Short mmCIF file of C-alpha atoms in Angstrom, two decimals:
data_model
loop_
_atom_site.label_atom_id
_atom_site.label_comp_id
_atom_site.label_asym_id
_atom_site.label_seq_id
_atom_site.Cartn_x
_atom_site.Cartn_y
_atom_site.Cartn_z
CA MET A 242 -19.20 -45.24 -20.74
CA ASN A 243 -22.95 -45.77 -20.77
CA SER A 244 -24.04 -48.20 -23.49
CA HIS A 245 -27.16 -46.14 -24.12
CA ALA A 246 -27.05 -42.44 -24.91
CA VAL A 247 -30.80 -42.14 -24.40
CA GLU A 248 -33.04 -44.25 -22.16
CA LEU A 249 -36.75 -43.61 -21.99
CA HIS A 250 -38.61 -45.84 -19.59
CA ASN A 251 -42.44 -45.86 -19.51
CA VAL A 252 -42.57 -42.20 -20.46
CA GLY A 253 -46.05 -40.76 -20.72
CA LYS A 254 -47.51 -37.35 -21.44
CA ASP A 255 -51.18 -36.43 -21.57
CA TYR A 256 -52.59 -33.62 -23.67
CA LYS A 257 -56.22 -32.85 -24.31
CA TYR A 258 -56.27 -34.57 -27.69
CA PHE A 259 -53.11 -36.65 -27.61
CA ARG A 260 -51.48 -39.14 -25.28
CA LEU A 261 -47.95 -40.47 -25.30
CA ASN A 262 -48.54 -43.99 -24.08
CA ASP A 263 -45.80 -44.78 -21.56
CA ILE A 264 -43.17 -45.43 -24.19
CA SER A 265 -39.80 -47.07 -23.65
CA LEU A 266 -36.96 -46.46 -26.06
CA ASN A 267 -33.20 -46.94 -25.82
CA LEU A 268 -30.68 -45.44 -28.23
CA PRO A 269 -27.34 -47.30 -28.17
CA THR A 270 -24.33 -44.99 -27.97
CA GLY A 271 -22.95 -44.37 -31.44
CA SER A 272 -26.13 -45.48 -33.18
CA ILE A 273 -28.13 -43.59 -35.77
CA THR A 274 -31.75 -44.16 -35.06
CA GLY A 275 -34.41 -43.30 -37.57
CA PHE A 276 -37.56 -42.27 -35.71
CA ILE A 277 -40.47 -42.76 -38.06
CA GLY A 278 -44.08 -41.86 -37.62
CA VAL A 279 -46.88 -40.12 -39.45
CA ASN A 280 -47.65 -36.49 -38.61
CA GLY A 281 -49.06 -36.29 -35.09
CA ALA A 282 -47.77 -39.73 -34.08
CA GLY A 283 -45.74 -38.35 -31.17
CA LYS A 284 -42.25 -37.95 -32.64
CA SER A 285 -41.81 -34.30 -31.71
CA THR A 286 -43.34 -34.77 -28.26
CA THR A 287 -40.91 -37.62 -27.56
CA ILE A 288 -37.98 -35.54 -28.78
CA ARG A 289 -39.03 -32.50 -26.76
CA ILE A 290 -39.29 -34.67 -23.66
CA LEU A 291 -35.80 -36.07 -24.13
CA LEU A 292 -34.48 -32.51 -24.49
CA GLY A 293 -36.30 -31.32 -21.38
CA LEU A 294 -38.38 -28.84 -23.40
CA VAL A 295 -41.53 -30.68 -22.38
CA HIS A 296 -41.74 -32.42 -19.02
CA GLN A 297 -43.10 -35.94 -18.98
CA ASP A 298 -46.08 -36.71 -16.73
CA ARG A 299 -44.79 -40.22 -16.01
CA GLY A 300 -41.69 -42.33 -16.44
CA SER A 301 -37.97 -41.66 -16.44
CA VAL A 302 -35.71 -40.13 -19.07
CA GLN A 303 -31.92 -40.43 -19.03
CA VAL A 304 -29.94 -38.57 -21.65
CA LEU A 305 -26.13 -38.96 -21.72
CA GLY A 306 -26.35 -40.17 -18.14
CA GLN A 307 -28.37 -37.16 -16.96
CA SER A 308 -31.88 -37.35 -15.59
CA MET A 309 -34.32 -35.22 -17.56
CA PRO A 310 -35.75 -32.66 -17.17
CA ASP A 311 -33.93 -31.89 -13.88
CA GLN A 312 -30.40 -32.16 -15.30
CA GLN A 313 -31.24 -30.71 -18.70
CA VAL A 314 -28.57 -27.99 -18.54
CA LEU A 315 -25.81 -30.57 -18.13
CA ALA A 316 -27.27 -32.85 -20.79
CA LYS A 317 -27.83 -30.08 -23.33
CA ARG A 318 -24.14 -29.12 -23.20
CA GLU A 319 -23.55 -32.27 -25.23
CA ILE A 320 -26.64 -32.16 -27.43
CA GLY A 321 -27.06 -30.64 -30.85
CA TYR A 322 -30.68 -30.07 -31.83
CA VAL A 323 -32.15 -29.22 -35.20
CA SER A 324 -35.88 -29.03 -35.67
CA GLU A 325 -38.00 -28.26 -38.66
CA ASP A 326 -39.90 -25.66 -36.60
CA MET A 327 -36.79 -24.10 -35.07
CA ARG A 328 -35.92 -20.59 -36.24
CA LEU A 329 -32.81 -18.45 -35.92
CA TYR A 330 -32.96 -14.69 -35.32
CA PRO A 331 -34.08 -13.23 -38.66
CA LYS A 332 -32.37 -9.85 -38.28
CA ALA A 333 -28.99 -11.32 -37.29
CA ASN A 334 -26.60 -12.96 -39.71
CA LEU A 335 -25.09 -16.43 -39.55
CA ALA A 336 -21.73 -15.09 -38.33
CA TRP A 337 -23.49 -13.55 -35.31
CA HIS A 338 -25.17 -16.89 -34.55
CA MET A 339 -21.83 -18.68 -34.87
CA GLN A 340 -20.22 -16.28 -32.39
CA PHE A 341 -23.17 -16.67 -30.04
CA ILE A 342 -22.94 -20.46 -30.06
CA GLN A 343 -19.15 -20.37 -29.84
CA ALA A 344 -19.41 -18.33 -26.62
CA ILE A 345 -21.67 -20.98 -25.11
CA TYR A 346 -19.99 -24.25 -26.10
CA PRO A 347 -16.31 -24.74 -25.22
CA ASN A 348 -16.12 -27.56 -27.79
CA TRP A 349 -16.94 -25.23 -30.70
CA ASP A 350 -14.75 -26.17 -33.67
CA GLN A 351 -14.26 -23.04 -35.79
CA ALA A 352 -12.33 -24.86 -38.52
CA TYR A 353 -15.13 -27.41 -38.85
CA ALA A 354 -17.72 -24.60 -38.86
CA GLU A 355 -15.92 -22.90 -41.75
CA GLN A 356 -15.66 -26.22 -43.56
CA LEU A 357 -19.41 -26.69 -43.18
CA LEU A 358 -20.01 -23.14 -44.39
CA LYS A 359 -18.27 -24.01 -47.66
CA ARG A 360 -19.86 -27.40 -47.92
CA PHE A 361 -23.35 -25.99 -47.43
CA ASP A 362 -22.58 -23.04 -49.71
CA LEU A 363 -23.60 -20.54 -47.02
CA ARG A 364 -22.33 -17.00 -46.51
CA ALA A 365 -21.68 -16.08 -42.88
CA GLU A 366 -22.47 -12.41 -43.41
CA GLN A 367 -25.93 -13.09 -44.88
CA LYS A 368 -28.88 -12.28 -42.64
CA ILE A 369 -31.08 -15.21 -41.68
CA LYS A 370 -34.21 -13.51 -43.05
CA GLY A 371 -32.63 -13.60 -46.52
CA LEU A 372 -32.01 -17.33 -46.48
CA SER A 373 -34.19 -19.91 -48.20
CA HIS A 374 -35.76 -22.70 -46.14
CA GLY A 375 -33.03 -25.11 -47.22
CA GLN A 376 -30.29 -22.63 -46.31
CA ARG A 377 -31.91 -22.02 -42.91
CA VAL A 378 -31.94 -25.75 -42.17
CA LYS A 379 -28.30 -26.03 -43.23
CA ALA A 380 -27.38 -23.01 -41.08
CA THR A 381 -29.09 -24.61 -38.07
CA LEU A 382 -27.36 -27.89 -38.79
CA LEU A 383 -24.00 -26.11 -38.98
CA LEU A 384 -24.59 -24.53 -35.57
CA ALA A 385 -25.57 -27.90 -34.11
CA LEU A 386 -22.67 -29.85 -35.63
CA ALA A 387 -19.81 -27.41 -35.05
CA HIS A 388 -19.89 -27.71 -31.28
CA ARG A 389 -19.25 -31.44 -31.69
CA PRO A 390 -22.19 -32.78 -29.69
CA LYS A 391 -22.27 -36.34 -28.36
CA LEU A 392 -25.96 -36.57 -29.18
CA LEU A 393 -27.46 -35.06 -32.31
CA VAL A 394 -31.24 -34.82 -32.33
CA LEU A 395 -32.82 -34.00 -35.66
CA ASP A 396 -36.57 -33.47 -35.72
CA GLU A 397 -37.78 -33.64 -39.33
CA PRO A 398 -34.76 -31.72 -40.65
CA THR A 399 -35.38 -32.64 -44.28
CA THR A 400 -39.06 -31.69 -44.35
CA GLY A 401 -39.76 -29.10 -47.01
CA LEU A 402 -36.27 -29.24 -48.54
CA ASP A 403 -35.70 -29.46 -52.27
CA PRO A 404 -33.99 -32.68 -53.46
CA VAL A 405 -30.54 -31.07 -53.72
CA ALA A 406 -30.66 -29.49 -50.26
CA ARG A 407 -32.02 -32.77 -48.86
CA GLN A 408 -29.12 -34.72 -50.29
CA GLU A 409 -26.63 -32.16 -48.96
CA VAL A 410 -28.11 -32.42 -45.48
CA LEU A 411 -28.11 -36.22 -45.63
CA ALA A 412 -24.53 -36.25 -46.95
CA ALA A 413 -23.38 -34.06 -44.07
CA LEU A 414 -25.07 -36.44 -41.68
CA MET A 415 -23.40 -39.42 -43.33
CA GLU A 416 -20.09 -37.66 -42.78
CA VAL A 417 -20.62 -37.21 -39.06
CA LEU A 418 -21.34 -40.91 -38.79
CA ALA A 419 -17.58 -41.37 -38.94
CA ASP A 420 -17.55 -40.46 -35.25
CA GLU A 421 -18.58 -43.71 -33.60
CA GLN A 422 -19.17 -42.06 -30.24
CA ARG A 423 -21.83 -39.71 -31.59
CA THR A 424 -25.42 -40.83 -31.28
CA ILE A 425 -27.99 -39.50 -33.71
CA LEU A 426 -31.76 -39.53 -33.46
CA PHE A 427 -33.32 -38.61 -36.77
CA SER A 428 -37.06 -38.19 -36.89
CA SER A 429 -38.91 -38.12 -40.15
CA HIS A 430 -42.02 -39.23 -41.90
CA ASN A 431 -39.86 -39.73 -44.98
CA THR A 432 -38.70 -43.33 -44.76
CA LEU A 433 -36.31 -42.93 -47.72
CA ASP A 434 -34.17 -40.47 -45.74
CA VAL A 435 -34.15 -42.70 -42.71
CA GLU A 436 -33.31 -45.77 -44.78
CA GLN A 437 -30.26 -43.99 -46.21
CA ILE A 438 -28.58 -43.04 -42.98
CA SER A 439 -29.87 -45.01 -40.01
CA ASP A 440 -28.73 -48.27 -38.49
CA HIS A 441 -31.57 -48.50 -35.98
CA VAL A 442 -35.22 -47.82 -36.59
CA ALA A 443 -38.10 -46.98 -34.28
CA PHE A 444 -41.70 -46.68 -35.45
CA ILE A 445 -44.17 -44.61 -33.48
CA ASP A 446 -47.90 -44.49 -34.07
CA GLN A 447 -50.70 -42.88 -32.08
CA GLY A 448 -48.36 -42.22 -29.17
CA SER A 449 -46.96 -45.74 -28.93
CA ILE A 450 -43.65 -47.23 -30.03
CA ILE A 451 -44.63 -50.13 -32.24
CA GLU A 452 -41.18 -51.24 -33.37
CA SER A 453 -37.64 -50.55 -32.26
CA THR A 454 -34.86 -52.65 -33.72
CA SER A 455 -31.84 -52.59 -36.00
CA LYS A 456 -32.56 -51.65 -39.59
CA GLU A 457 -30.81 -54.76 -40.90
CA ASP A 458 -32.95 -57.06 -38.74
CA LEU A 459 -36.06 -55.26 -39.81
CA LEU A 460 -35.26 -55.47 -43.51
CA ASP A 461 -34.22 -59.08 -43.09
CA LEU A 462 -37.27 -60.28 -41.17
CA TRP A 463 -39.96 -58.52 -43.19
CA ARG A 464 -40.59 -60.22 -46.54
CA ARG A 465 -43.28 -60.42 -49.14
CA LEU A 466 -44.05 -63.97 -50.28
CA ARG A 467 -45.81 -64.49 -53.59
CA VAL A 468 -47.58 -67.79 -53.29
CA ARG A 469 -49.99 -70.07 -55.11
CA ILE A 470 -52.61 -71.67 -52.94
CA THR A 471 -54.91 -74.53 -53.72
CA PRO A 472 -58.60 -73.64 -54.10
CA GLY A 473 -60.44 -73.69 -50.79
CA GLN A 474 -57.27 -73.69 -48.74
CA SER A 475 -57.43 -71.51 -45.60
CA VAL A 476 -54.40 -69.45 -44.76
CA SER A 477 -55.80 -67.74 -41.68
CA GLU A 478 -54.11 -70.22 -39.36
CA LEU A 479 -50.64 -69.66 -40.78
CA PRO A 480 -48.26 -67.92 -38.34
CA HIS A 481 -46.70 -64.44 -38.64
CA ILE A 482 -48.73 -63.16 -41.54
CA VAL A 483 -49.04 -59.41 -41.18
CA GLN A 484 -50.85 -58.67 -44.41
CA GLN A 485 -52.51 -60.72 -47.12
CA GLN A 486 -53.36 -59.47 -50.59
CA GLY A 487 -55.23 -61.13 -53.47
CA ASN A 488 -58.28 -63.39 -53.51
CA GLY A 489 -57.60 -66.07 -56.08
CA GLN A 490 -54.98 -68.73 -56.24
CA LEU A 491 -52.16 -66.23 -56.59
CA GLN A 492 -51.74 -64.27 -53.40
CA SER A 493 -49.05 -62.33 -51.61
CA PHE A 494 -48.34 -62.35 -47.89
CA ILE A 495 -46.23 -60.03 -45.85
CA THR A 496 -44.53 -61.62 -42.88
CA ASN A 497 -42.48 -59.96 -40.17
CA ARG A 498 -40.69 -63.12 -39.00
CA TYR A 499 -39.22 -64.58 -42.17
CA SER A 500 -36.76 -67.44 -41.66
CA PRO A 501 -35.98 -70.73 -43.41
CA ALA A 502 -38.03 -72.49 -40.72
CA LEU A 503 -41.05 -70.31 -41.43
CA HIS A 504 -40.55 -70.89 -45.15
CA GLN A 505 -40.68 -74.62 -44.49
CA THR A 506 -43.77 -74.25 -42.33
CA TYR A 507 -45.61 -72.48 -45.12
CA GLU A 508 -44.58 -75.11 -47.67
CA GLN A 509 -45.68 -77.89 -45.35
CA ALA A 510 -49.04 -76.14 -45.12
CA GLY A 511 -49.37 -76.58 -48.87
CA LEU A 512 -48.33 -73.18 -50.14
CA GLU A 513 -46.34 -73.04 -53.31
CA ILE A 514 -43.91 -70.16 -52.73
CA GLN A 515 -43.10 -68.60 -56.08
CA ALA A 516 -41.09 -65.56 -55.00
CA ILE A 517 -39.65 -64.00 -51.86
CA GLU A 518 -39.09 -60.25 -51.92
CA TYR A 519 -37.46 -57.78 -49.59
CA LEU A 520 -39.59 -54.82 -48.53
CA THR A 521 -38.58 -51.19 -48.41
CA LEU A 522 -38.63 -49.45 -45.05
CA GLU A 523 -41.69 -47.55 -46.22
CA GLU A 524 -43.55 -50.76 -47.02
CA ILE A 525 -42.61 -52.20 -43.65
CA PHE A 526 -43.69 -49.03 -41.89
CA VAL A 527 -47.05 -48.88 -43.66
CA ALA A 528 -47.72 -52.59 -43.15
CA SER A 529 -46.91 -52.44 -39.44
CA ILE A 530 -49.07 -49.35 -38.91
CA GLN A 531 -52.00 -50.95 -40.77
CA ALA A 532 -51.62 -54.24 -38.90
CA ARG A 533 -51.53 -52.50 -35.55
CA ARG A 534 -54.56 -50.41 -36.39
CA GLU A 535 -56.37 -53.60 -37.38
CA GLY A 536 -55.61 -54.91 -33.90
CA LYS A 537 -53.02 -57.50 -34.92
CA THR A 538 -50.20 -58.32 -32.52
CA LEU A 539 -46.88 -58.19 -34.31
CA MET B 146 -24.07 -14.30 -12.46
CA ASN B 147 -24.47 -17.57 -14.35
CA PRO B 148 -22.49 -17.35 -17.64
CA MET B 149 -25.44 -18.64 -19.67
CA ILE B 150 -27.72 -15.94 -18.24
CA LYS B 151 -25.05 -13.36 -19.14
CA GLN B 152 -24.92 -14.69 -22.70
CA LEU B 153 -28.69 -14.48 -23.08
CA ILE B 154 -28.79 -10.91 -21.73
CA ARG B 155 -25.98 -9.93 -24.10
CA LYS B 156 -27.85 -11.62 -26.93
CA ASP B 157 -31.00 -9.53 -26.35
CA TRP B 158 -28.94 -6.34 -26.18
CA GLN B 159 -27.13 -7.19 -29.41
CA ILE B 160 -30.35 -8.05 -31.22
CA ASN B 161 -31.88 -4.73 -30.12
CA ARG B 162 -28.80 -2.51 -30.31
CA ASN B 163 -30.07 -0.40 -33.24
CA ILE B 164 -33.49 0.31 -31.82
CA MET B 165 -31.99 0.95 -28.37
CA ALA B 166 -29.63 3.51 -29.90
CA ILE B 167 -32.68 5.22 -31.42
CA TYR B 168 -34.60 5.19 -28.12
CA ILE B 169 -31.62 6.58 -26.19
CA GLY B 170 -30.98 9.20 -28.87
CA VAL B 171 -34.60 10.37 -28.90
CA MET B 172 -34.63 10.39 -25.09
CA LEU B 173 -31.55 12.63 -25.13
CA ILE B 174 -33.28 15.02 -27.52
CA ALA B 175 -36.36 15.04 -25.31
CA ASN B 176 -34.20 15.79 -22.27
CA VAL B 177 -32.56 18.69 -24.10
CA MET B 178 -36.04 20.03 -24.92
CA LEU B 179 -36.76 20.11 -21.20
CA LEU B 180 -34.04 22.72 -20.84
CA ALA B 181 -36.45 25.22 -22.39
CA ASP B 182 -38.60 27.46 -20.21
CA PRO B 183 -41.41 25.42 -18.60
CA ASN B 184 -43.94 27.79 -20.12
CA ASN B 185 -42.55 27.27 -23.62
CA ILE B 186 -44.21 24.78 -25.94
CA VAL B 187 -40.84 23.04 -26.48
CA PHE B 188 -40.80 22.03 -22.82
CA GLY B 189 -44.27 20.53 -23.12
CA MET B 190 -43.29 18.69 -26.27
CA GLY B 191 -40.19 17.32 -24.53
CA LEU B 192 -42.34 16.06 -21.69
CA ILE B 193 -44.77 14.39 -24.09
CA LEU B 194 -41.86 12.88 -26.04
CA ILE B 195 -40.38 11.34 -22.87
CA LEU B 196 -43.70 9.74 -21.93
CA THR B 197 -44.25 8.60 -25.51
CA ILE B 198 -40.84 6.90 -25.67
CA LEU B 199 -41.44 5.10 -22.39
CA PHE B 200 -44.92 3.93 -23.41
CA ILE B 201 -43.68 2.76 -26.81
CA MET B 202 -40.85 0.87 -25.12
CA CYS B 203 -43.33 -0.84 -22.77
CA ILE B 204 -45.08 -2.28 -25.80
CA HIS B 205 -42.17 -2.69 -28.19
CA LEU B 206 -39.72 -4.47 -25.89
CA THR B 207 -42.37 -6.93 -24.76
CA THR B 208 -43.49 -7.60 -28.32
CA SER B 209 -40.08 -7.89 -29.94
CA ASN B 210 -38.16 -9.61 -27.15
CA VAL B 211 -40.77 -11.79 -25.52
CA ILE B 212 -43.79 -12.46 -27.74
CA SER B 213 -41.84 -12.71 -30.98
CA GLU B 214 -39.51 -15.33 -29.47
CA TYR B 215 -42.57 -17.56 -29.29
CA SER B 216 -44.30 -16.48 -32.50
CA GLN B 217 -41.08 -16.64 -34.57
CA LYS B 218 -40.04 -19.89 -32.84
CA THR B 219 -36.61 -18.60 -31.87
CA VAL B 220 -37.43 -19.78 -28.34
CA THR B 221 -36.99 -23.37 -29.59
CA PHE B 222 -33.44 -22.48 -30.64
CA ILE B 223 -32.67 -20.81 -27.31
CA MET B 224 -34.22 -23.56 -25.19
CA SER B 225 -32.18 -26.18 -27.07
CA LEU B 226 -29.05 -24.54 -25.59
CA PRO B 227 -27.78 -25.51 -22.13
CA VAL B 228 -30.27 -23.32 -20.32
CA SER B 229 -33.08 -24.07 -17.87
CA ALA B 230 -36.51 -22.45 -17.95
CA ARG B 231 -35.61 -20.53 -14.79
CA GLN B 232 -32.37 -19.20 -16.29
CA TYR B 233 -34.23 -18.21 -19.46
CA ALA B 234 -36.83 -16.30 -17.43
CA ILE B 235 -34.16 -14.55 -15.30
CA ALA B 236 -32.22 -13.58 -18.43
CA LYS B 237 -35.36 -12.35 -20.16
CA LEU B 238 -36.39 -10.23 -17.18
CA ALA B 239 -32.88 -8.84 -16.66
CA ALA B 240 -32.34 -8.03 -20.34
CA ASN B 241 -35.70 -6.35 -20.77
CA LEU B 242 -35.53 -4.46 -17.49
CA SER B 243 -32.03 -3.20 -18.22
CA MET B 244 -33.05 -2.10 -21.71
CA PHE B 245 -36.08 -0.26 -20.36
CA CYS B 246 -34.20 1.21 -17.43
CA VAL B 247 -31.55 3.04 -19.48
CA PRO B 248 -33.99 5.58 -21.02
CA TRP B 249 -36.14 5.40 -17.89
CA LEU B 250 -33.22 6.41 -15.67
CA MET B 251 -32.32 9.15 -18.14
CA ALA B 252 -35.87 10.48 -17.75
CA LEU B 253 -35.74 10.18 -13.97
CA VAL B 254 -32.38 11.86 -13.51
CA SER B 255 -33.10 14.62 -16.02
CA SER B 256 -36.48 15.32 -14.42
CA TRP B 257 -34.79 15.78 -11.05
CA LEU B 258 -32.01 17.96 -12.46
CA ILE B 259 -34.41 20.15 -14.42
CA ILE B 260 -36.85 20.59 -11.54
CA LEU B 261 -34.10 21.31 -9.04
CA SER B 262 -32.24 23.72 -11.32
CA SER B 263 -35.32 25.60 -12.52
CA ASP B 264 -36.57 28.60 -10.59
CA SER B 265 -40.07 28.31 -12.03
CA LEU B 266 -40.58 24.66 -11.03
CA PRO B 267 -41.14 23.86 -7.35
CA ASN B 268 -38.72 21.29 -5.88
CA GLY B 269 -41.65 19.37 -4.45
CA LEU B 270 -42.51 18.31 -7.99
CA THR B 271 -39.64 15.76 -7.89
CA ALA B 272 -41.75 13.44 -5.73
CA LEU B 273 -44.70 13.44 -8.14
CA ALA B 274 -42.39 13.05 -11.17
CA THR B 275 -40.62 10.13 -9.50
CA LEU B 276 -43.85 8.40 -8.52
CA GLY B 277 -45.18 8.87 -12.04
CA LEU B 278 -42.05 7.38 -13.59
CA VAL B 279 -42.02 4.47 -11.10
CA GLU B 280 -45.66 3.84 -12.06
CA ILE B 281 -44.58 3.58 -15.72
CA LEU B 282 -41.85 1.11 -14.65
CA LEU B 283 -44.51 -0.87 -12.78
CA SER B 284 -46.73 -0.86 -15.88
CA TYR B 285 -43.81 -2.16 -17.94
CA CYS B 286 -43.17 -4.96 -15.44
CA LEU B 287 -46.85 -5.95 -15.63
CA ILE B 288 -46.87 -6.00 -19.45
CA MET B 289 -43.58 -7.91 -19.56
CA MET B 290 -44.81 -10.42 -16.98
CA MET B 291 -47.99 -11.09 -18.94
CA GLY B 292 -45.97 -11.46 -22.14
CA ILE B 293 -43.58 -13.96 -20.58
CA VAL B 294 -46.21 -15.92 -18.70
CA THR B 295 -48.91 -16.11 -21.38
CA GLU B 296 -46.45 -16.21 -24.32
CA SER B 297 -49.15 -14.51 -26.34
CA GLN B 298 -49.95 -11.18 -27.92
CA HIS B 299 -53.42 -11.28 -26.35
CA GLY B 300 -51.99 -11.52 -22.84
CA ALA B 301 -49.66 -8.60 -23.44
CA ILE B 302 -52.41 -6.50 -25.03
CA GLY B 303 -54.67 -7.17 -22.03
CA ALA B 304 -51.87 -6.09 -19.71
CA MET B 305 -51.28 -2.96 -21.83
CA ALA B 306 -54.94 -1.99 -21.48
CA ILE B 307 -54.82 -2.52 -17.71
CA ALA B 308 -51.52 -0.64 -17.41
CA ASN B 309 -52.81 2.29 -19.46
CA LEU B 310 -56.01 2.60 -17.43
CA GLY B 311 -54.01 2.10 -14.25
CA PHE B 312 -51.60 4.90 -15.12
CA GLN B 313 -54.41 7.36 -15.86
CA ALA B 314 -56.14 6.40 -12.63
CA PHE B 315 -52.86 6.71 -10.76
CA LEU B 316 -52.20 10.26 -11.97
CA TRP B 317 -55.78 11.28 -11.28
CA GLY B 318 -55.61 9.72 -7.81
CA MET B 319 -52.25 11.33 -6.99
CA LEU B 320 -53.56 14.80 -7.67
CA LYS B 321 -56.56 14.13 -5.43
CA ILE B 322 -54.38 13.30 -2.42
CA PRO B 323 -53.96 16.56 -0.44
CA ALA B 324 -50.49 15.68 0.93
CA ILE B 325 -49.16 15.14 -2.58
CA ALA B 326 -50.93 18.12 -4.12
CA GLN B 327 -49.57 20.43 -1.39
CA HIS B 328 -46.04 19.07 -1.69
CA ARG B 329 -46.12 19.39 -5.47
CA ASP B 330 -46.59 23.15 -5.20
CA SER B 331 -44.04 23.66 -2.42
CA ASN B 332 -40.31 24.09 -2.66
CA GLU B 333 -39.73 21.40 -0.01
CA LEU B 334 -37.52 18.62 -1.35
CA ALA B 335 -38.01 16.04 1.41
CA TRP B 336 -40.75 13.48 0.72
CA ASN B 337 -43.71 13.19 3.05
CA SER B 338 -44.91 9.91 4.52
CA THR B 339 -47.75 9.56 1.98
CA GLU B 340 -45.34 9.74 -0.94
CA LEU B 341 -42.89 7.36 0.70
CA SER B 342 -45.71 4.89 1.38
CA ILE B 343 -46.87 5.02 -2.23
CA LEU B 344 -43.28 4.51 -3.46
CA ALA B 345 -42.87 1.56 -1.10
CA ILE B 346 -46.12 0.00 -2.39
CA GLN B 347 -44.99 0.50 -5.99
CA LEU B 348 -41.63 -1.15 -5.31
CA VAL B 349 -43.28 -4.06 -3.51
CA VAL B 350 -45.67 -4.55 -6.46
CA ILE B 351 -42.74 -4.46 -8.92
CA ILE B 352 -40.79 -7.04 -6.90
CA GLY B 353 -43.98 -9.10 -6.59
CA LEU B 354 -44.56 -9.03 -10.36
CA LEU B 355 -40.98 -10.10 -11.10
CA GLY B 356 -41.08 -12.83 -8.44
CA THR B 357 -44.42 -14.13 -9.69
CA THR B 358 -43.07 -14.26 -13.24
CA LEU B 359 -40.11 -16.40 -12.11
CA LEU B 360 -42.35 -18.62 -10.01
CA ILE B 361 -44.81 -19.29 -12.83
CA GLN B 362 -42.03 -19.89 -15.36
CA GLN B 363 -40.36 -22.35 -13.01
CA ARG B 364 -43.58 -24.34 -12.69
CA LYS B 365 -44.22 -24.58 -16.43
CA THR B 366 -43.83 -28.03 -17.94
CA ASN B 367 -44.05 -27.11 -21.63
CA PHE B 368 -41.76 -24.50 -23.11
CA ILE B 369 -42.43 -24.82 -26.81
#
């Protein structure tokens, strides 16, 4: 079995006003990767490329061992895709969609589909045009999950959902995590959602992947240090400081390489470390975007 | 035929089954109206109704099955399934052509039967009726091609304008060709070489339009 469900190597795509900058990204098989970026960062373009819906100008894409876009038919037999801008046929009902998908995928699990129907509180006979946005997302998710895909690609599925629908969608996703062979790519600009369900995280900004690592490592390495510095002391030479706030003696630093050794280095430099705090994924995301835009190398 | 293409064709038929039933029903009524005496107003109304149904279908099928897949974003759902762009284009062409061809064939066959069974209509009229109906089929292929290729309402509307002008010019031109005008008024059933040449050109253009559509779709690199 391939250790990576998705392998993007130096993948580039040029549009008139946007460029995907030769990105490389690997998704380990069985992982849940949160793909975070602001609107227009390149999340959807990347996802469309890995589904073969958009052809890359450069680089190679392997999905479930298939070369994309050439082998997209084979790859898509094992992919479930839910996108915020995906729509079902408004005049048809959910039962019709379920039959349609069932006829296409031999792995369709009717019992699981009915279980999801109940869980999502959906009625199969209801026409799609009568569903709310949250119900439409859940219906699309049902269709994607019930054929038991090896790779589940979710492009901003929780965008625009009310808090209850969002939690239901996230809970369903948490449930499918039980299958260790299923790989999930979950794109969002909502870091809270990603933080809840993912074990890997990739940040994308202005068409470039700026971070791709395990969530635990990320949360462990990024810290905020509240320090007291002596008047006149320069901190610009200190290593691995991503962001500095405050002007007086009491300042706070954000570092992306926290370790006991770094702690010691700062103390030896004369800093009095008063507190060490973990950062949320959102804080890490914002700090890394700002640092990169300021030209800092992380 | 590829099973996925079959599924997509079936899908378009299922989505449009109600409106297709209406089109076929109205076409049947129009055909019955043609049973009236050719000098009766009912016959004329039947003729107008047949042409109206075919022209409406040219526009409606392209709008509802092609353009709306892009504007309503259902194409994202379909393209996420195990289907290639080429298979999607083949399925779209086959589904739309088959939907159009059911009422179109009804019109063609009934026109032949009515002309051949009527004493007041010359048999030679079958050639002109056939060429006229094939020209409508050609117009539909052009509109559908522009809809699929441009994925936009504007492209389809442009093609509709060209097809409409083209059809008027075609009819006007046909009646100006002496070989066709003479045959139209005769009771001779066999087609002359002029009519056969025009039919051959029409069929070549139709095949060319369908082939070009597949070729362009195959070369596209962005589908949504």
